[in-house]
Amino acid sequence: MAKTLHRLILSVVVSALASIFMTAPAATADDVSPMIVGGTRASTATYPWVVYLASSSGGQFCGGTLVKANKVVTAAHCVSGRSPSNTRVVHGRDDKQSTAGTVVNVSRIWVHPSYRTATSGYDVAVLTLASNLNSATLPLATPADTALYQAGNSALILGWGTTSSGGSASRYLLKANVPLTSDATCKTAYPQYSNTSMVCAGFPQGGVDTCQGDSGGPLVFGGKLIGDTSWGRGCAAAGYPGVYGRIAPYYSVITAQL
Ligand code: ARG
């Protein structure tokens, strides 16, 4: 009896201490805590068109979107100056440490001819795959899709990038939803912002965002690819939304590559 009471007191004390010191549970190696930044795990079975880009030695460096059986849209800054022979597209692999899915060679890299740096726009590229992937693809937003870019629309972001600014990359595919911001909000954060080539997304208070290594990956709304992850100041910072390449204005130049 005394022993039971003793145990009870001990457990109350321990849990009280735990609630003081452990406001966030400690993350273990294969924990799935906060990611992209502020995201959760996702499966390529649900999002079959999300892919990652890797070097020939296998290291993941960016994301991308399958828009045709042999075409991937990504960011120009991910692949500008890269050789196709050192570039792979990895399809259907949630866990970078697994061998699931398919690794495809890249036969050609097209970078928007006006691309200079991510912050000046035109941050879009198309990879041609050496073989077709038997997979669902994601349609591109067209110039008629202005409604998809309405501020407040809750867009989906996906990637294998870092889970905090300056942190390490995620082992697993992660996803989150972020609201598109108005042009005025984005322009306040970034004087370089241009609504003819970019679109911003993020909560005013931050906390959820794409981050390093997510670049090139999809921003999705209304079942279409509306953006590709491009840049931002830090990641998930209040007042600094993520900036995405705006796909609709590039619809015809991209389509010409397909
Ligand atoms: N430039 C980064 C990349 O190459 C993406 C950064 C996105 N930043 C952000 N705050 N949303 O992976």
mmCIF file with all atom_site columns, N, CA, C and O in Angstrom, residues 34-39 157 163-164 176-178 202-210 235-241:
data_model
loop_
_atom_site.group_PDB
_atom_site.id
_atom_site.type_symbol
_atom_site.label_atom_id
_atom_site.label_alt_id
_atom_site.label_comp_id
_atom_site.label_asym_id
_atom_site.label_entity_id
_atom_site.label_seq_id
_atom_site.pdbx_PDB_ins_code
_atom_site.Cartn_x
_atom_site.Cartn_y
_atom_site.Cartn_z
_atom_site.occupancy
_atom_site.B_iso_or_equiv
_atom_site.pdbx_formal_charge
_atom_site.auth_seq_id
_atom_site.auth_comp_id
_atom_site.auth_asym_id
_atom_site.auth_atom_id
_atom_site.pdbx_PDB_model_num
ATOM 1   N N  . PRO A 1 34  ? 8.708  18.180 -36.498 1.00 0.00 ? 34  PRO A N  1
ATOM 2   C CA . PRO A 1 34  ? 8.513  19.324 -37.388 1.00 0.00 ? 34  PRO A CA 1
ATOM 3   C C  . PRO A 1 34  ? 9.386  19.395 -38.643 1.00 0.00 ? 34  PRO A C  1
ATOM 4   O O  . PRO A 1 34  ? 10.596 19.347 -38.529 1.00 0.00 ? 34  PRO A O  1
ATOM 5   N N  . MET A 1 35  ? 8.787  19.474 -39.771 1.00 0.00 ? 35  MET A N  1
ATOM 6   C CA . MET A 1 35  ? 9.563  19.365 -41.014 1.00 0.00 ? 35  MET A CA 1
ATOM 7   C C  . MET A 1 35  ? 8.977  20.091 -42.192 1.00 0.00 ? 35  MET A C  1
ATOM 8   O O  . MET A 1 35  ? 7.916  20.595 -42.122 1.00 0.00 ? 35  MET A O  1
ATOM 9   N N  . ILE A 1 36  ? 9.648  19.980 -43.354 1.00 0.00 ? 36  ILE A N  1
ATOM 10  C CA . ILE A 1 36  ? 9.837  20.951 -44.433 1.00 0.00 ? 36  ILE A CA 1
ATOM 11  C C  . ILE A 1 36  ? 10.324 22.052 -43.535 1.00 0.00 ? 36  ILE A C  1
ATOM 12  O O  . ILE A 1 36  ? 11.415 21.882 -43.051 1.00 0.00 ? 36  ILE A O  1
ATOM 13  N N  . VAL A 1 37  ? 9.552  23.007 -43.043 1.00 0.00 ? 37  VAL A N  1
ATOM 14  C CA . VAL A 1 37  ? 9.584  23.539 -41.678 1.00 0.00 ? 37  VAL A CA 1
ATOM 15  C C  . VAL A 1 37  ? 8.115  23.503 -41.258 1.00 0.00 ? 37  VAL A C  1
ATOM 16  O O  . VAL A 1 37  ? 7.265  24.031 -41.978 1.00 0.00 ? 37  VAL A O  1
ATOM 17  N N  . GLY A 1 38  ? 7.829  22.849 -40.149 1.00 0.00 ? 38  GLY A N  1
ATOM 18  C CA . GLY A 1 38  ? 6.445  22.805 -39.677 1.00 0.00 ? 38  GLY A CA 1
ATOM 19  C C  . GLY A 1 38  ? 5.537  21.885 -40.462 1.00 0.00 ? 38  GLY A C  1
ATOM 20  O O  . GLY A 1 38  ? 4.333  22.084 -40.500 1.00 0.00 ? 38  GLY A O  1
ATOM 21  N N  . GLY A 1 39  ? 6.106  20.850 -41.079 1.00 0.00 ? 39  GLY A N  1
ATOM 22  C CA . GLY A 1 39  ? 5.305  19.925 -41.883 1.00 0.00 ? 39  GLY A CA 1
ATOM 23  C C  . GLY A 1 39  ? 5.124  18.570 -41.239 1.00 0.00 ? 39  GLY A C  1
ATOM 24  O O  . GLY A 1 39  ? 5.471  18.367 -40.071 1.00 0.00 ? 39  GLY A O  1
ATOM 25  N N  . ILE A 1 157 ? 2.834  22.450 -50.124 1.00 0.00 ? 157 ILE A N  1
ATOM 26  C CA . ILE A 1 157 ? 4.273  22.405 -50.418 1.00 0.00 ? 157 ILE A CA 1
ATOM 27  C C  . ILE A 1 157 ? 4.787  21.022 -50.034 1.00 0.00 ? 157 ILE A C  1
ATOM 28  O O  . ILE A 1 157 ? 4.282  20.399 -49.093 1.00 0.00 ? 157 ILE A O  1
ATOM 29  N N  . THR A 1 163 ? 14.641 21.065 -42.211 1.00 0.00 ? 163 THR A N  1
ATOM 30  C CA . THR A 1 163 ? 13.466 21.225 -41.361 1.00 0.00 ? 163 THR A CA 1
ATOM 31  C C  . THR A 1 163 ? 13.574 22.463 -40.475 1.00 0.00 ? 163 THR A C  1
ATOM 32  O O  . THR A 1 163 ? 12.703 22.724 -39.649 1.00 0.00 ? 163 THR A O  1
ATOM 33  N N  . SER A 1 164 ? 14.652 23.211 -40.656 1.00 0.00 ? 164 SER A N  1
ATOM 34  C CA . SER A 1 164 ? 14.785 24.525 -40.024 1.00 0.00 ? 164 SER A CA 1
ATOM 35  C C  . SER A 1 164 ? 15.854 25.267 -40.815 1.00 0.00 ? 164 SER A C  1
ATOM 36  O O  . SER A 1 164 ? 16.653 24.644 -41.524 1.00 0.00 ? 164 SER A O  1
ATOM 37  N N  . ALA A 1 176 ? 3.293  20.366 -46.211 1.00 0.00 ? 176 ALA A N  1
ATOM 38  C CA . ALA A 1 176 ? 2.598  21.336 -45.361 1.00 0.00 ? 176 ALA A CA 1
ATOM 39  C C  . ALA A 1 176 ? 1.706  22.179 -46.260 1.00 0.00 ? 176 ALA A C  1
ATOM 40  O O  . ALA A 1 176 ? 1.803  22.097 -47.493 1.00 0.00 ? 176 ALA A O  1
ATOM 41  N N  . ASN A 1 177 ? 0.833  22.938 -45.634 1.00 0.00 ? 177 ASN A N  1
ATOM 42  C CA . ASN A 1 177 ? 0.011  23.889 -46.371 1.00 0.00 ? 177 ASN A CA 1
ATOM 43  C C  . ASN A 1 177 ? 0.332  25.295 -45.900 1.00 0.00 ? 177 ASN A C  1
ATOM 44  O O  . ASN A 1 177 ? 0.494  25.535 -44.702 1.00 0.00 ? 177 ASN A O  1
ATOM 45  N N  . VAL A 1 178 ? 0.430  26.198 -46.848 1.00 0.00 ? 178 VAL A N  1
ATOM 46  C CA . VAL A 1 178 ? 0.721  27.604 -46.554 1.00 0.00 ? 178 VAL A CA 1
ATOM 47  C C  . VAL A 1 178 ? -0.208 28.489 -47.386 1.00 0.00 ? 178 VAL A C  1
ATOM 48  O O  . VAL A 1 178 ? -0.438 28.198 -48.564 1.00 0.00 ? 178 VAL A O  1
ATOM 49  N N  . GLY A 1 202 ? 2.960  31.887 -47.138 1.00 0.00 ? 202 GLY A N  1
ATOM 50  C CA . GLY A 1 202 ? 3.413  31.723 -45.752 1.00 0.00 ? 202 GLY A CA 1
ATOM 51  C C  . GLY A 1 202 ? 2.432  32.400 -44.816 1.00 0.00 ? 202 GLY A C  1
ATOM 52  O O  . GLY A 1 202 ? 1.673  33.267 -45.247 1.00 0.00 ? 202 GLY A O  1
ATOM 53  N N  . PHE A 1 203 ? 2.468  31.985 -43.555 1.00 0.00 ? 203 PHE A N  1
ATOM 54  C CA . PHE A 1 203 ? 1.631  32.606 -42.537 1.00 0.00 ? 203 PHE A CA 1
ATOM 55  C C  . PHE A 1 203 ? 2.301  33.894 -42.051 1.00 0.00 ? 203 PHE A C  1
ATOM 56  O O  . PHE A 1 203 ? 3.536  33.937 -41.993 1.00 0.00 ? 203 PHE A O  1
ATOM 57  N N  . PRO A 1 204 ? 1.505  34.919 -41.676 1.00 0.00 ? 204 PRO A N  1
ATOM 58  C CA . PRO A 1 204 ? 2.119  36.165 -41.185 1.00 0.00 ? 204 PRO A CA 1
ATOM 59  C C  . PRO A 1 204 ? 3.093  35.898 -40.030 1.00 0.00 ? 204 PRO A C  1
ATOM 60  O O  . PRO A 1 204 ? 4.143  36.534 -39.939 1.00 0.00 ? 204 PRO A O  1
ATOM 61  N N  . GLN A 1 205 ? 2.742  34.936 -39.182 1.00 0.00 ? 205 GLN A N  1
ATOM 62  C CA . GLN A 1 205 ? 3.580  34.630 -38.013 1.00 0.00 ? 205 GLN A CA 1
ATOM 63  C C  . GLN A 1 205 ? 4.691  33.631 -38.329 1.00 0.00 ? 205 GLN A C  1
ATOM 64  O O  . GLN A 1 205 ? 5.453  33.246 -37.439 1.00 0.00 ? 205 GLN A O  1
ATOM 65  N N  . GLY A 1 206 ? 4.801  33.192 -39.573 1.00 0.00 ? 206 GLY A N  1
ATOM 66  C CA . GLY A 1 206 ? 5.828  32.215 -39.955 1.00 0.00 ? 206 GLY A CA 1
ATOM 67  C C  . GLY A 1 206 ? 5.512  30.833 -39.411 1.00 0.00 ? 206 GLY A C  1
ATOM 68  O O  . GLY A 1 206 ? 4.348  30.497 -39.187 1.00 0.00 ? 206 GLY A O  1
ATOM 69  N N  . GLY A 1 207 ? 6.554  30.026 -39.222 1.00 0.00 ? 207 GLY A N  1
ATOM 70  C CA . GLY A 1 207 ? 6.390  28.699 -38.620 1.00 0.00 ? 207 GLY A CA 1
ATOM 71  C C  . GLY A 1 207 ? 6.268  27.561 -39.606 1.00 0.00 ? 207 GLY A C  1
ATOM 72  O O  . GLY A 1 207 ? 6.595  26.424 -39.260 1.00 0.00 ? 207 GLY A O  1
ATOM 73  N N  . VAL A 1 208 ? 5.793  27.823 -40.805 1.00 0.00 ? 208 VAL A N  1
ATOM 74  C CA . VAL A 1 208 ? 5.633  26.779 -41.823 1.00 0.00 ? 208 VAL A CA 1
ATOM 75  C C  . VAL A 1 208 ? 6.198  27.324 -43.129 1.00 0.00 ? 208 VAL A C  1
ATOM 76  O O  . VAL A 1 208 ? 5.847  28.433 -43.540 1.00 0.00 ? 208 VAL A O  1
ATOM 77  N N  . ASP A 1 209 ? 7.076  26.541 -43.766 1.00 0.00 ? 209 ASP A N  1
ATOM 78  C CA . ASP A 1 209 ? 7.717  27.069 -44.988 1.00 0.00 ? 209 ASP A CA 1
ATOM 79  C C  . ASP A 1 209 ? 8.498  25.956 -45.684 1.00 0.00 ? 209 ASP A C  1
ATOM 80  O O  . ASP A 1 209 ? 8.801  24.921 -45.070 1.00 0.00 ? 209 ASP A O  1
ATOM 81  N N  . THR A 1 210 ? 8.831  26.217 -46.934 1.00 0.00 ? 210 THR A N  1
ATOM 82  C CA . THR A 1 210 ? 9.863  25.414 -47.579 1.00 0.00 ? 210 THR A CA 1
ATOM 83  C C  . THR A 1 210 ? 11.206 25.916 -47.052 1.00 0.00 ? 210 THR A C  1
ATOM 84  O O  . THR A 1 210 ? 11.270 26.965 -46.396 1.00 0.00 ? 210 THR A O  1
ATOM 85  N N  . CYS A 1 235 ? 14.050 30.729 -43.240 1.00 0.00 ? 235 CYS A N  1
ATOM 86  C CA . CYS A 1 235 ? 12.895 29.881 -43.532 1.00 0.00 ? 235 CYS A CA 1
ATOM 87  C C  . CYS A 1 235 ? 11.897 30.016 -42.393 1.00 0.00 ? 235 CYS A C  1
ATOM 88  O O  . CYS A 1 235 ? 12.303 30.012 -41.223 1.00 0.00 ? 235 CYS A O  1
ATOM 89  N N  . ALA A 1 236 ? 10.642 30.143 -42.745 1.00 0.00 ? 236 ALA A N  1
ATOM 90  C CA . ALA A 1 236 ? 9.547  30.152 -41.772 1.00 0.00 ? 236 ALA A CA 1
ATOM 91  C C  . ALA A 1 236 ? 9.600  31.331 -40.804 1.00 0.00 ? 236 ALA A C  1
ATOM 92  O O  . ALA A 1 236 ? 9.007  31.293 -39.728 1.00 0.00 ? 236 ALA A O  1
ATOM 93  N N  . ALA A 1 237 ? 10.316 32.397 -41.177 1.00 0.00 ? 237 ALA A N  1
ATOM 94  C CA . ALA A 1 237 ? 10.421 33.570 -40.308 1.00 0.00 ? 237 ALA A CA 1
ATOM 95  C C  . ALA A 1 237 ? 9.173  34.444 -40.445 1.00 0.00 ? 237 ALA A C  1
ATOM 96  O O  . ALA A 1 237 ? 8.650  34.614 -41.550 1.00 0.00 ? 237 ALA A O  1
ATOM 97  N N  . ALA A 1 238 ? 8.711  35.003 -39.335 1.00 0.00 ? 238 ALA A N  1
ATOM 98  C CA . ALA A 1 238 ? 7.558  35.909 -39.374 1.00 0.00 ? 238 ALA A CA 1
ATOM 99  C C  . ALA A 1 238 ? 7.867  37.088 -40.291 1.00 0.00 ? 238 ALA A C  1
ATOM 100 O O  . ALA A 1 238 ? 8.974  37.633 -40.266 1.00 0.00 ? 238 ALA A O  1
ATOM 101 N N  . GLY A 1 239 ? 6.928  37.437 -41.149 1.00 0.00 ? 239 GLY A N  1
ATOM 102 C CA . GLY A 1 239 ? 7.113  38.590 -42.041 1.00 0.00 ? 239 GLY A CA 1
ATOM 103 C C  . GLY A 1 239 ? 7.894  38.294 -43.305 1.00 0.00 ? 239 GLY A C  1
ATOM 104 O O  . GLY A 1 239 ? 8.028  39.170 -44.156 1.00 0.00 ? 239 GLY A O  1
ATOM 105 N N  . TYR A 1 240 ? 8.437  37.059 -43.431 1.00 0.00 ? 240 TYR A N  1
ATOM 106 C CA . TYR A 1 240 ? 9.205  36.702 -44.623 1.00 0.00 ? 240 TYR A CA 1
ATOM 107 C C  . TYR A 1 240 ? 8.693  35.409 -45.240 1.00 0.00 ? 240 TYR A C  1
ATOM 108 O O  . TYR A 1 240 ? 9.201  34.316 -44.950 1.00 0.00 ? 240 TYR A O  1
ATOM 109 N N  . PRO A 1 241 ? 7.658  35.517 -46.079 1.00 0.00 ? 241 PRO A N  1
ATOM 110 C CA . PRO A 1 241 ? 7.094  34.310 -46.699 1.00 0.00 ? 241 PRO A CA 1
ATOM 111 C C  . PRO A 1 241 ? 8.096  33.661 -47.654 1.00 0.00 ? 241 PRO A C  1
ATOM 112 O O  . PRO A 1 241 ? 9.110  34.262 -48.019 1.00 0.00 ? 241 PRO A O  1
#
